[in-house]
Coordinates of C-alpha atoms in Angstrom, one line a residue:
Chain P
M184 CA 37.7 -34.0 144.1
N185 CA 40.2 -31.7 142.4
H186 CA 39.6 -30.1 139.1
K187 CA 41.5 -32.6 136.6
T188 CA 39.5 -35.4 138.2
S189 CA 36.6 -33.6 137.9
I190 CA 37.2 -32.9 133.9
F191 CA 38.1 -36.8 133.5
C192 CA 34.8 -38.2 135.7
S193 CA 32.6 -35.6 133.4
I194 CA 34.1 -37.1 130.1
L195 CA 33.6 -40.6 131.5
A196 CA 30.0 -39.9 132.4
A197 CA 29.7 -38.3 128.9
L198 CA 31.0 -41.2 127.1
C199 CA 28.9 -43.4 129.5
L200 CA 25.9 -41.4 128.3
L201 CA 26.8 -41.8 124.4
M202 CA 27.4 -45.2 125.0
A203 CA 24.0 -45.8 126.6
G204 CA 22.4 -43.7 123.5
A205 CA 23.8 -45.6 121.1
T206 CA 23.1 -49.0 122.7
A207 CA 19.3 -47.2 122.7
F208 CA 19.6 -46.6 119.4
A209 CA 21.0 -50.1 118.4
Q210 CA 18.0 -51.8 120.0
V211 CA 15.3 -49.9 118.0
A212 CA 17.5 -50.1 114.6
M213 CA 15.7 -51.7 111.7
P214 CA 17.0 -55.3 110.9
K215 CA 19.9 -54.9 108.7
P216 CA 19.6 -56.8 105.4
R217 CA 22.1 -59.4 104.9
A218 CA 22.9 -62.7 102.8
V219 CA 21.1 -65.7 103.1
S220 CA 23.5 -68.8 103.8
D221 CA 23.4 -72.2 102.1
A222 CA 22.4 -73.4 105.1
E223 CA 19.5 -71.2 105.8
R224 CA 18.5 -71.6 102.2
A225 CA 18.3 -75.3 102.5
E226 CA 16.7 -75.3 105.5
L227 CA 14.0 -72.8 104.7
L228 CA 13.4 -74.8 101.2
R229 CA 12.6 -77.8 103.5
T230 CA 10.0 -76.0 105.8
L231 CA 8.7 -74.8 102.9
A232 CA 8.2 -78.2 101.2
A233 CA 7.5 -80.1 104.8
K234 CA 4.7 -77.3 106.2
F235 CA 3.5 -75.8 103.5
A236 CA 4.0 -78.1 100.3
V237 CA 5.8 -75.7 98.3
A238 CA 7.2 -77.6 95.6
D239 CA 11.0 -77.8 94.7
G240 CA 10.6 -76.1 91.5
A241 CA 8.8 -73.1 93.0
K242 CA 12.0 -71.2 93.2
P243 CA 11.3 -68.8 95.7
E244 CA 13.0 -65.6 96.1
L245 CA 14.8 -65.5 99.4
N246 CA 15.8 -62.3 101.3
A247 CA 17.1 -62.3 104.8
A248 CA 17.8 -59.2 107.3
G249 CA 18.6 -59.4 110.9
A250 CA 16.9 -62.1 112.5
Y251 CA 14.5 -61.9 109.6
R252 CA 13.8 -64.3 107.0
F253 CA 11.8 -63.8 103.7
A254 CA 10.9 -66.3 100.9
G255 CA 8.3 -65.9 98.2
N256 CA 7.0 -65.9 94.9
A257 CA 4.2 -64.8 92.9
D258 CA 2.3 -67.3 94.9
F259 CA 3.1 -66.8 98.3
L260 CA 5.2 -65.4 101.0
Y261 CA 6.6 -66.8 103.8
V262 CA 8.5 -64.7 106.7
D263 CA 10.1 -65.8 110.1
R264 CA 12.5 -64.7 112.8
T265 CA 15.5 -66.7 113.6
D266 CA 15.5 -65.2 117.4
I267 CA 11.9 -65.9 118.8
G268 CA 10.8 -68.5 116.2
S269 CA 7.7 -66.5 114.7
F270 CA 6.5 -67.0 110.9
L271 CA 4.0 -66.2 108.6
F272 CA 2.8 -67.7 105.7
E273 CA 0.4 -66.2 103.2
R274 CA -0.9 -67.7 99.8
A275 CA -1.4 -65.3 97.2
S276 CA -5.1 -67.4 96.3
Y277 CA -6.0 -67.2 99.6
G278 CA -9.6 -65.4 99.5
L279 CA -9.4 -65.1 95.6
D280 CA -12.1 -67.7 94.8
P281 CA -15.0 -65.0 93.7
K282 CA -17.7 -68.3 94.7
P283 CA -19.0 -67.9 98.4
I284 CA -17.8 -70.2 101.0
D285 CA -19.7 -73.3 101.9
E286 CA -21.0 -72.0 105.4
K287 CA -21.3 -75.7 106.6
E288 CA -17.9 -76.2 105.7
Y289 CA -16.7 -73.4 107.4
S290 CA -19.1 -73.4 110.4
R291 CA -17.5 -73.3 113.5
E292 CA -18.0 -76.7 114.0
V293 CA -16.3 -77.9 111.1
L294 CA -13.7 -75.6 110.5
L295 CA -12.1 -75.3 113.9
P296 CA -11.5 -79.2 114.2
R297 CA -9.9 -78.9 110.7
L298 CA -7.7 -75.9 111.5
Q299 CA -6.5 -77.5 114.6
K300 CA -5.5 -80.6 113.0
A301 CA -3.6 -78.5 110.1
L302 CA -1.9 -76.5 113.1
R303 CA -0.8 -79.2 114.9
K304 CA 1.6 -80.0 112.0
V305 CA 2.5 -76.5 110.8
A306 CA 2.4 -74.5 114.3
P307 CA 2.5 -76.8 117.2
T308 CA 2.1 -74.4 120.6
S309 CA 3.2 -75.0 124.0
E310 CA 0.0 -73.8 125.3
A311 CA -3.7 -74.7 123.4
P312 CA -4.4 -71.4 121.8
V313 CA -7.8 -69.8 122.7
F314 CA -10.2 -69.2 120.0
A315 CA -11.4 -65.8 119.9
E316 CA -13.3 -64.6 116.8
F317 CA -13.6 -65.2 113.3
Q318 CA -12.2 -62.6 110.7
D319 CA -14.9 -63.1 108.1
E320 CA -13.7 -61.5 104.3
F321 CA -15.9 -60.1 101.8
A322 CA -15.7 -59.1 98.2
G323 CA -17.4 -57.5 95.6
A324 CA -17.9 -54.8 92.4
A325 CA -20.6 -52.9 91.1
P326 CA -21.1 -50.4 87.9
M327 CA -21.0 -46.8 89.2
K328 CA -22.0 -43.5 87.9
T329 CA -21.3 -40.0 89.6
G330 CA -24.4 -39.0 91.3
A331 CA -26.3 -42.6 90.8
A332 CA -27.8 -43.6 94.3
P333 CA -25.6 -44.8 96.6
I334 CA -24.9 -48.8 96.6
D335 CA -24.2 -50.6 100.2
P336 CA -21.6 -52.6 99.5
R337 CA -22.6 -54.9 102.4
K338 CA -25.4 -56.1 100.2
S339 CA -23.3 -56.5 97.2
A340 CA -20.4 -58.8 98.5
V341 CA -19.6 -62.6 98.6
H342 CA -18.3 -63.9 101.9
V343 CA -14.8 -65.5 100.4
A344 CA -13.2 -66.1 103.4
R345 CA -13.0 -67.0 107.1
T346 CA -9.8 -66.9 109.3
A347 CA -9.9 -67.8 112.9
A348 CA -7.8 -65.4 115.7
F349 CA -6.7 -67.1 118.8
V350 CA -5.4 -65.9 121.9
R351 CA -3.1 -66.9 124.3
E352 CA -3.6 -67.4 128.1
I353 CA -1.1 -69.4 130.5
D354 CA -2.6 -70.6 133.7
G355 CA -5.3 -68.1 133.1
I356 CA -3.2 -65.4 132.4
P357 CA -3.5 -63.3 129.3
V358 CA -0.7 -62.9 127.2
F359 CA -0.8 -59.4 125.2
G360 CA 0.9 -59.2 121.7
S361 CA 0.6 -63.2 121.0
E362 CA -1.0 -64.0 117.7
L363 CA -2.3 -66.9 116.4
L364 CA -4.2 -66.1 112.9
A365 CA -5.2 -69.1 110.6
G366 CA -7.1 -69.9 107.4
L367 CA -7.6 -72.7 105.0
D368 CA -7.7 -72.0 101.6
R369 CA -10.5 -73.8 99.5
D370 CA -8.5 -77.2 98.7
G371 CA -8.1 -77.3 102.6
A372 CA -4.7 -76.2 102.3
I373 CA -3.2 -73.2 104.7
G374 CA -3.8 -70.0 103.3
R375 CA -3.0 -67.6 105.8
L376 CA -0.9 -68.0 108.7
R377 CA 0.6 -65.8 111.3
V378 CA 2.2 -67.5 114.3
H379 CA 3.8 -64.9 117.1
W380 CA 3.8 -67.2 120.2
P381 CA 7.2 -66.4 121.7
K382 CA 8.5 -68.1 124.8
V383 CA 7.4 -66.5 128.3
D384 CA 9.2 -66.8 131.3
A385 CA 7.4 -68.5 133.9
A386 CA 8.6 -65.6 136.4
L387 CA 6.5 -63.2 134.3
V388 CA 3.5 -65.1 134.5
S389 CA 4.0 -65.2 138.3
D390 CA 4.6 -61.6 138.2
A391 CA 1.4 -61.1 136.1
K392 CA -0.6 -63.3 138.6
K393 CA 0.6 -61.0 141.8
L394 CA -0.6 -57.7 139.3
R395 CA -3.9 -59.5 139.1
E396 CA -4.4 -59.6 142.5
L397 CA -3.7 -56.0 143.0
V398 CA -6.1 -55.1 140.1
D399 CA -8.9 -57.3 141.1
G400 CA -8.7 -55.7 144.8
K401 CA -8.5 -52.2 143.3
V402 CA -5.1 -51.4 144.8
W403 CA -3.7 -51.1 141.5
Q404 CA -5.3 -48.1 140.1
P405 CA -4.7 -46.6 136.4
P406 CA -2.8 -43.1 136.1
K407 CA -3.9 -40.0 136.9
D408 CA -3.7 -39.1 133.0
L409 CA -6.0 -41.7 132.4
Q410 CA -8.6 -40.6 135.2
D411 CA -9.4 -37.0 133.4
P412 CA -13.0 -36.5 132.4
D413 CA -12.2 -36.8 128.8
T414 CA -11.0 -40.4 129.2
K415 CA -13.2 -43.6 129.2
I416 CA -11.7 -46.5 130.5
L417 CA -13.1 -49.4 128.9
E418 CA -10.9 -52.6 130.1
V419 CA -8.4 -53.3 132.7
R420 CA -6.4 -56.6 133.1
A421 CA -3.4 -57.9 134.0
G422 CA -1.3 -60.1 132.1
V423 CA 2.3 -60.6 130.3
G424 CA 2.8 -58.4 127.1
H425 CA 5.6 -58.6 124.6
S426 CA 6.8 -57.1 121.5
A427 CA 5.1 -57.3 118.1
F428 CA 6.1 -59.7 115.3
A429 CA 7.1 -56.9 113.3
D430 CA 8.8 -54.9 116.3
P431 CA 12.5 -55.3 115.4
G432 CA 13.4 -55.6 119.1
F433 CA 11.6 -57.9 121.5
S434 CA 10.9 -57.5 125.2
S435 CA 8.3 -58.8 127.3
A436 CA 6.9 -57.7 131.2
A437 CA 3.9 -58.8 133.6
V438 CA 1.7 -55.5 132.7
V439 CA -1.5 -54.1 133.3
R440 CA -3.1 -53.4 130.0
V441 CA -5.6 -50.6 130.0
L442 CA -8.1 -49.9 127.0
A443 CA -9.2 -46.3 127.0
R444 CA -11.1 -44.3 124.8
R445 CA -10.2 -40.2 124.8
S446 CA -12.6 -37.8 123.3
A447 CA -11.7 -34.2 122.2
R448 CA -14.4 -31.7 123.2
G449 CA -15.0 -28.3 121.1
T450 CA -13.7 -29.7 118.0
E451 CA -15.7 -29.3 114.8
Y452 CA -16.5 -32.9 114.6
P453 CA -15.9 -35.5 116.9
I454 CA -13.0 -37.0 117.4
A455 CA -11.5 -39.7 119.7
S456 CA -8.8 -42.2 120.1
T457 CA -8.8 -45.4 121.4
S458 CA -5.7 -47.3 122.4
Y459 CA -3.9 -50.0 124.7
R460 CA -1.4 -48.9 127.2
Y461 CA 0.8 -50.9 129.4
F462 CA 1.9 -50.1 132.6
D463 CA 4.1 -51.8 135.3
R464 CA 3.1 -52.3 138.7
D465 CA 4.1 -48.9 140.0
G466 CA 2.0 -47.1 137.3
M467 CA 5.2 -46.4 135.0
E468 CA 4.3 -47.1 131.4
V469 CA 5.9 -49.9 129.6
F470 CA 6.6 -50.1 125.6
F471 CA 7.2 -52.8 123.9
S472 CA 7.2 -51.3 120.4
A473 CA 9.8 -48.7 119.0
F474 CA 10.8 -48.0 115.3
P475 CA 13.8 -45.7 114.5
D476 CA 12.2 -41.9 114.4
S477 CA 13.1 -40.9 110.5
G478 CA 12.5 -37.6 111.8
S479 CA 10.0 -35.4 109.4
S480 CA 10.7 -34.0 106.0
G481 CA 10.9 -30.1 105.3
R482 CA 12.2 -29.2 108.8
G483 CA 14.3 -26.1 108.1
K484 CA 14.1 -27.3 104.4
A485 CA 11.5 -26.0 101.7
R486 CA 9.1 -28.3 100.2
E487 CA 9.2 -28.4 96.8
G488 CA 8.6 -25.3 94.7
E489 CA 7.3 -23.3 97.8
L490 CA 8.2 -20.9 100.6
P491 CA 8.2 -20.2 103.3
L492 CA 9.2 -22.8 105.1
R493 CA 7.4 -25.2 107.2
H494 CA 9.2 -25.4 110.8
Chain K
M1110 CA 21.5 -59.8 58.6
R1111 CA 18.4 -61.3 60.0
P1112 CA 16.7 -58.2 62.0
M1113 CA 14.0 -60.6 63.4
K1114 CA 16.5 -62.7 65.2
Y1115 CA 17.2 -59.7 67.2
L1116 CA 13.5 -58.0 67.0
A1117 CA 12.1 -60.8 68.4
P1118 CA 13.4 -61.1 71.7
L1119 CA 13.0 -57.4 72.2
A1120 CA 9.3 -57.7 71.1
A1121 CA 8.5 -60.3 73.5
M1122 CA 10.6 -58.3 76.2
A1123 CA 8.1 -55.3 75.5
A1124 CA 4.8 -57.4 75.5
L1125 CA 6.1 -59.0 78.6
L1126 CA 6.4 -55.2 80.0
A1127 CA 3.0 -54.1 78.5
F1128 CA 1.3 -56.9 80.1
S1129 CA 2.6 -56.6 83.5
G1130 CA 2.5 -53.0 83.9
H1131 CA 4.2 -50.6 85.9
A1132 CA 7.4 -52.3 87.5
S1133 CA 10.1 -50.1 89.1
A1134 CA 10.7 -48.3 92.8
T1135 CA 7.8 -47.0 94.4
N1136 CA 7.6 -42.9 95.1
F1137 CA 5.9 -43.0 98.8
S1138 CA 5.1 -40.3 100.9
M1139 CA 4.1 -40.5 104.7
A1140 CA 2.1 -38.1 106.8
C1141 CA 1.5 -38.9 110.9
V1142 CA 0.0 -36.6 113.4
E1143 CA 0.5 -37.2 117.0
K1144 CA 0.6 -33.8 118.4
Y1145 CA -2.8 -32.1 117.2
S1146 CA -2.5 -29.9 120.5
D1147 CA 0.4 -28.1 118.5
A1148 CA -2.3 -26.9 115.9
G1149 CA -4.5 -25.7 118.4
F1150 CA -6.8 -28.9 119.3
P1151 CA -7.3 -29.5 123.0
T1152 CA -4.6 -32.1 124.6
S1153 CA -7.2 -34.6 124.7
A1154 CA -7.1 -35.0 120.9
D1155 CA -3.3 -36.0 120.9
V1156 CA -2.6 -39.6 120.3
T1157 CA 0.4 -41.6 120.7
R1158 CA 1.7 -44.0 118.1
T1159 CA 0.6 -42.5 114.8
C1160 CA 3.9 -41.7 113.9
D1161 CA 5.7 -44.6 115.3
A1162 CA 3.3 -46.2 112.8
T1163 CA 4.3 -44.4 109.6
D1164 CA 8.3 -44.9 111.1
G1165 CA 7.9 -48.4 111.1
F1166 CA 6.0 -49.0 107.9
G1167 CA 8.2 -46.8 106.3
G1168 CA 11.3 -48.5 108.0
W1169 CA 9.7 -52.1 106.7
F1170 CA 8.1 -51.3 103.2
N1171 CA 11.9 -50.1 102.1
L1172 CA 13.9 -52.3 104.2
F1173 CA 15.7 -53.5 101.2
G1174 CA 16.2 -49.9 99.5
Q1175 CA 13.9 -50.6 96.6
H1176 CA 11.9 -47.6 96.8
A1177 CA 12.0 -44.1 97.1
L1178 CA 10.5 -42.0 100.2
R1179 CA 9.9 -38.5 99.0
F1180 CA 8.5 -37.1 101.8
H1181 CA 7.6 -38.2 105.7
W1182 CA 5.6 -35.1 107.3
K1183 CA 4.7 -34.8 110.4
N1184 CA 2.5 -33.3 113.3
T1185 CA 1.9 -29.6 112.2
L1186 CA 3.7 -30.1 108.9
V1187 CA 0.6 -32.1 108.0
W1188 CA -1.7 -29.5 106.2
P1189 CA -4.8 -30.1 104.8
R1190 CA -3.9 -28.4 101.5
D1191 CA -1.6 -31.6 101.2
Y1192 CA -4.9 -34.1 100.3
I1193 CA -7.2 -31.3 98.7
E1194 CA -7.6 -31.2 94.8
D1195 CA -5.3 -28.2 93.8
S1196 CA -8.0 -27.0 91.8
F1197 CA -10.3 -26.8 94.9
A1198 CA -10.2 -23.8 97.0
G1199 CA -7.3 -24.1 99.5
G1200 CA -5.9 -27.4 97.4
G1201 CA -2.3 -28.0 96.7
D1202 CA -2.3 -31.6 96.2
N1203 CA -0.6 -31.7 93.0
I1204 CA 2.9 -30.9 95.0
E1205 CA 2.6 -32.8 97.7
T1206 CA 0.2 -36.3 98.1
D1207 CA -0.8 -36.5 94.1
W1208 CA 2.3 -34.7 93.0
S1209 CA 3.0 -36.0 89.1
S1210 CA 5.3 -39.2 90.1
A1211 CA 3.3 -40.3 93.4
D1212 CA 2.9 -43.9 93.8
L1213 CA 1.8 -44.4 97.6
N1214 CA 0.8 -42.2 100.3
V1215 CA 0.2 -42.9 103.6
F1216 CA -1.9 -40.8 106.2
S1217 CA -1.9 -41.8 110.1
G1218 CA -3.6 -39.7 112.5
H1219 CA -7.3 -38.9 113.2
G1220 CA -10.5 -39.6 111.4
T1221 CA -14.1 -39.0 112.7
C1222 CA -16.5 -41.5 113.4
Q1223 CA -20.4 -41.3 113.8
N1224 CA -22.7 -43.5 115.9
P1225 CA -23.7 -45.1 113.5
P1226 CA -22.7 -44.1 110.0
V1227 CA -25.2 -44.1 107.2
A1228 CA -25.1 -43.5 103.4
T1229 CA -24.4 -40.0 103.6
S1230 CA -22.0 -39.6 106.4
G1231 CA -18.6 -38.1 105.6
D1232 CA -15.4 -39.9 105.8
F1233 CA -12.7 -37.5 106.9
I1234 CA -8.8 -37.4 107.9
V1235 CA -7.8 -34.5 110.3
T1236 CA -4.4 -33.1 109.7
A1237 CA -2.7 -30.3 111.7
K1238 CA -1.8 -26.9 110.3
P1239 CA -1.9 -24.4 113.0
G1240 CA -4.9 -22.1 112.4
A1241 CA -6.2 -23.9 109.4
S1242 CA -9.6 -26.0 109.2
N1243 CA -8.3 -29.2 109.4
F1244 CA -10.9 -31.8 109.1
V1245 CA -10.6 -33.0 105.5
N1246 CA -13.8 -34.4 104.2
I1247 CA -12.6 -37.0 101.7
G1248 CA -15.6 -37.0 99.7
N1249 CA -15.8 -33.3 99.2
S1250 CA -12.2 -32.5 99.0
L1251 CA -10.2 -35.6 97.5
R1252 CA -9.6 -35.8 93.7
L1253 CA -6.6 -38.2 93.4
G1254 CA -4.3 -39.5 90.4
E1255 CA -5.9 -37.3 87.7
F1256 CA -4.8 -39.9 84.7
P1257 CA -3.3 -37.2 81.8
G1258 CA -5.6 -37.0 79.1
S1259 CA -8.6 -37.7 81.2
G1260 CA -9.7 -33.8 81.0
V1261 CA -10.6 -33.5 84.6
F1262 CA -9.3 -31.8 87.5
G1263 CA -5.9 -30.4 85.8
N1264 CA -4.7 -33.8 84.7
N1265 CA -1.8 -33.2 87.1
G1266 CA -1.9 -36.1 89.6
N1267 CA -0.6 -39.4 89.5
L1268 CA -1.3 -41.1 93.1
N1269 CA -1.9 -44.9 92.4
T1270 CA -2.1 -46.2 96.3
F1271 CA -3.7 -44.4 99.3
M1272 CA -3.5 -45.9 102.7
I1273 CA -5.3 -44.2 105.6
N1274 CA -4.5 -45.3 109.6
A1275 CA -7.5 -43.5 111.0
S1276 CA -10.8 -44.1 112.8
C1277 CA -13.3 -44.8 110.2
P1278 CA -12.0 -43.1 106.9
M1279 CA -13.9 -45.9 104.8
D1280 CA -17.0 -46.8 106.4
L1281 CA -18.8 -49.6 104.2
V1282 CA -22.3 -47.8 104.4
S1283 CA -21.1 -44.7 102.5
L1284 CA -18.3 -46.1 100.7
T1285 CA -19.9 -44.8 97.1
T1286 CA -20.9 -41.9 98.2
Q1287 CA -17.7 -40.6 99.7
W1288 CA -14.9 -42.4 97.7
W1289 CA -16.5 -42.9 94.5
Q1290 CA -15.6 -39.4 93.0
V1291 CA -11.8 -39.5 94.5
F1292 CA -10.7 -42.2 91.8
Q1293 CA -9.9 -39.7 89.1
G1294 CA -7.4 -42.3 88.3
L1295 CA -6.4 -43.4 91.7
H1296 CA -5.7 -47.2 91.7
I1297 CA -6.6 -48.5 95.3
A1298 CA -7.5 -46.6 99.0
M1299 CA -7.2 -48.4 102.2
G1300 CA -8.9 -47.6 105.4
H1301 CA -11.3 -48.8 107.9
S1302 CA -15.0 -49.0 108.5
G1303 CA -16.4 -48.4 112.0
D1304 CA -17.9 -46.2 114.6
V1305 CA -17.8 -44.4 117.8
S1306 CA -17.9 -47.6 119.8
H1307 CA -15.8 -49.9 117.2
D1308 CA -12.5 -48.2 116.5
N1309 CA -9.2 -48.8 114.8
L1310 CA -7.2 -48.3 117.9
D1311 CA -4.1 -46.0 117.9
S1312 CA -1.5 -48.5 117.4
S1313 CA 2.2 -48.7 115.8
S1314 CA 1.7 -52.8 115.2
K1315 CA -0.7 -52.5 112.5
L1316 CA 1.1 -50.5 109.6
P1317 CA 4.4 -51.8 110.5
T1318 CA 2.9 -55.1 109.9
V1319 CA 1.9 -54.0 106.6
G1320 CA 5.1 -52.6 105.7
M1321 CA 6.8 -55.9 106.8
Y1322 CA 4.4 -57.9 104.4
L1323 CA 5.2 -55.9 101.5
A1324 CA 8.6 -55.4 102.2
P1325 CA 10.4 -58.2 100.7
P1326 CA 11.8 -57.6 96.9
I1327 CA 10.7 -60.8 94.6
F1328 CA 12.3 -60.9 91.3
P1329 CA 11.2 -61.0 88.5
L1330 CA 10.1 -57.4 89.5
F1331 CA 7.0 -58.0 87.1
A1332 CA 6.0 -60.8 89.6
G1333 CA 6.0 -57.9 92.2
N1334 CA 5.8 -58.7 95.9
M1335 CA 3.0 -59.3 98.2
S1336 CA -0.3 -57.6 96.8
Y1337 CA -1.7 -54.6 98.7
R1338 CA -4.9 -56.7 99.2
G1339 CA -2.9 -59.4 100.8
A1340 CA -1.1 -57.3 103.4
W1341 CA -4.2 -55.3 104.5
M1342 CA -6.2 -58.1 104.6
A1343 CA -3.9 -60.1 106.5
A1344 CA -2.6 -57.2 109.0
G1345 CA -5.5 -54.8 108.7
L1346 CA -7.1 -55.8 112.0
I1347 CA -4.5 -55.7 114.4
D1348 CA -5.3 -53.5 117.0
V1349 CA -8.9 -52.9 116.1
Q1350 CA -12.1 -53.3 118.3
S1351 CA -14.6 -56.1 117.5
Q1352 CA -16.8 -55.2 114.4
V1353 CA -14.0 -53.0 113.2
C1354 CA -13.2 -54.2 109.0
A1355 CA -10.4 -53.4 107.0
V1356 CA -11.4 -51.9 103.6
I1357 CA -9.4 -52.1 100.3
T1358 CA -11.3 -50.4 97.4
A1359 CA -10.4 -50.0 93.7
T1360 CA -12.2 -49.0 90.2
G1361 CA -11.5 -49.6 86.7
R1362 CA -13.1 -49.3 83.1
T1363 CA -14.5 -52.8 83.6
E1364 CA -15.6 -55.1 86.3
S1365 CA -12.5 -57.4 85.9
E1366 CA -10.6 -54.4 85.7
A1367 CA -11.6 -53.0 89.1
V1368 CA -11.2 -56.6 90.6
S1369 CA -7.8 -57.1 89.3
R1370 CA -6.4 -53.8 90.7
R1371 CA -8.3 -54.4 94.0
D1372 CA -6.9 -58.1 94.3
S1373 CA -3.4 -58.2 92.6
E1374 CA -1.9 -54.4 92.4
R1375 CA 1.3 -54.6 94.2
P1376 CA 4.2 -52.0 94.8
T1377 CA 5.9 -52.8 91.9
G1378 CA 3.6 -54.4 89.6
A1379 CA 0.9 -51.4 89.5
I1380 CA -1.7 -52.2 86.6
G1381 CA -1.5 -49.2 83.9
D1382 CA -3.7 -46.2 84.3
A1383 CA -7.0 -45.9 82.7
M1384 CA -10.2 -43.6 82.7
P1385 CA -12.6 -43.0 83.0
P1386 CA -13.8 -45.8 85.7
T1387 CA -17.2 -47.3 85.5
W1388 CA -16.8 -49.9 88.2
I1389 CA -16.0 -50.3 91.5
A1390 CA -14.9 -53.1 93.7
W1391 CA -14.6 -53.7 97.1
R1392 CA -13.1 -56.1 99.7
W1393 CA -12.8 -55.9 103.4
V1394 CA -12.1 -58.0 106.4
C1395 CA -13.9 -57.9 109.7
K1396 CA -12.9 -58.5 113.3
G1397 CA -15.8 -60.5 114.5

């Protein structure tokens, strides 16, 4: 290769790297605010009326950013994603009734069938959601004086709402990141709903089954950095993982999810962190979540009214 | 000339604004720590997603550009004095978290957990200034939102809302012993309750989702957007272990004022300052 060719190749390689960098940046950019088209406006109002009985006269404020669309007023918030079909609905009144819920009406036996009926209308899913747990909400208040005897809020609170959380499985393979959260208001209408149930490629389920065999057979082992004495592995499961509702991009993969707790030794007070980490078949870490790095304030710049600088 | 003709609409508008409270852009600040080892902690103290969490929160919260990010300190730029009351030794919150025009501060990093916590157990946030004592005891050191005229702690703070993404910074059993005194004009605080075996996970999904709930500007502005309560109760249990609770607390001069703040305060619809509080209101949701 002569000198000119070498320079040309170097420039080409640099351009390729720049383009790759630009692509990576684009993948983690926040969605860009944009106008809501007339067609979208009509569609959103139809959806709100049909699924959540939002009256025509409610005149919600509509906003959009990339694939995300927002509708709301003082009474409710609705958000959806046009790219993967996820949506949420939250009524401002949900959980605000200070009277305790009727424990019989909100028992598992009564509530789950009611929820399933409501969900068939507003959030039909391709697979039957698996009930995971209830999220019970309590509220209370008490008069206080500095120095008074401590009050245990748990003894002075009312059970005001119960929301059901469901998880997802396809052919026995868990789908990490899918969400179905649903709660009924006192009038029986949907009060809280979050549906993040993106389409999962059948090939990923097939890959996850193979990964499960490797995990069950102890062929797949957690990476070395999880095998240090400060780390306790709490759970290892193979499945399909994907990005969260609020992740501006979207990716999915067959993964092994490891739940681990890492404790720091010798600190003044105990500190530990517990987290899910996702790995591929070869033990390479997989990330489903990314946001634009906003950097840190103050690097090379003084904080207001003080010197020296923090760098 | 009929002055009343012109004054009446103005008076009505003034009354409406007074009723609805503060309605403008939110001055917000954030602090996150991932690399605790840079401050002298062992490498096993490092976490991986706490700054992604604040990046995502800020990206969503200010998606439509209606708010003002004052600062976003990361890692070793997060100092204990940022949170310690400035009239206490080592404190400097008046030019940081609790500055005179602060509305919302978000902390994302370590807390500490007990097994199990009791009524007198301390709640902590852990900062990362090299060489400093970085365990900030919330009950002992934080005094936020000193309402001008209240006559306490220098009258120079004005934080309205404090949101914490950490392990166990707001244990239910010790809420009144560790948090009551922090409310020196502060309106609302949010965090999690748990213990060493039931933890708020190191995750970049929870805070961004909370930010997404709070994102859309809903006009008229005095109607505000989603309440902090709605966002925290709906998204606060993303990536937590069982038995962890997302907690929101507020105070007021009366029960109804404390409850109203807890349930209805919004980023662009804060209920006006009032001191001294005599009531504390709480709400939480737990993962079963």
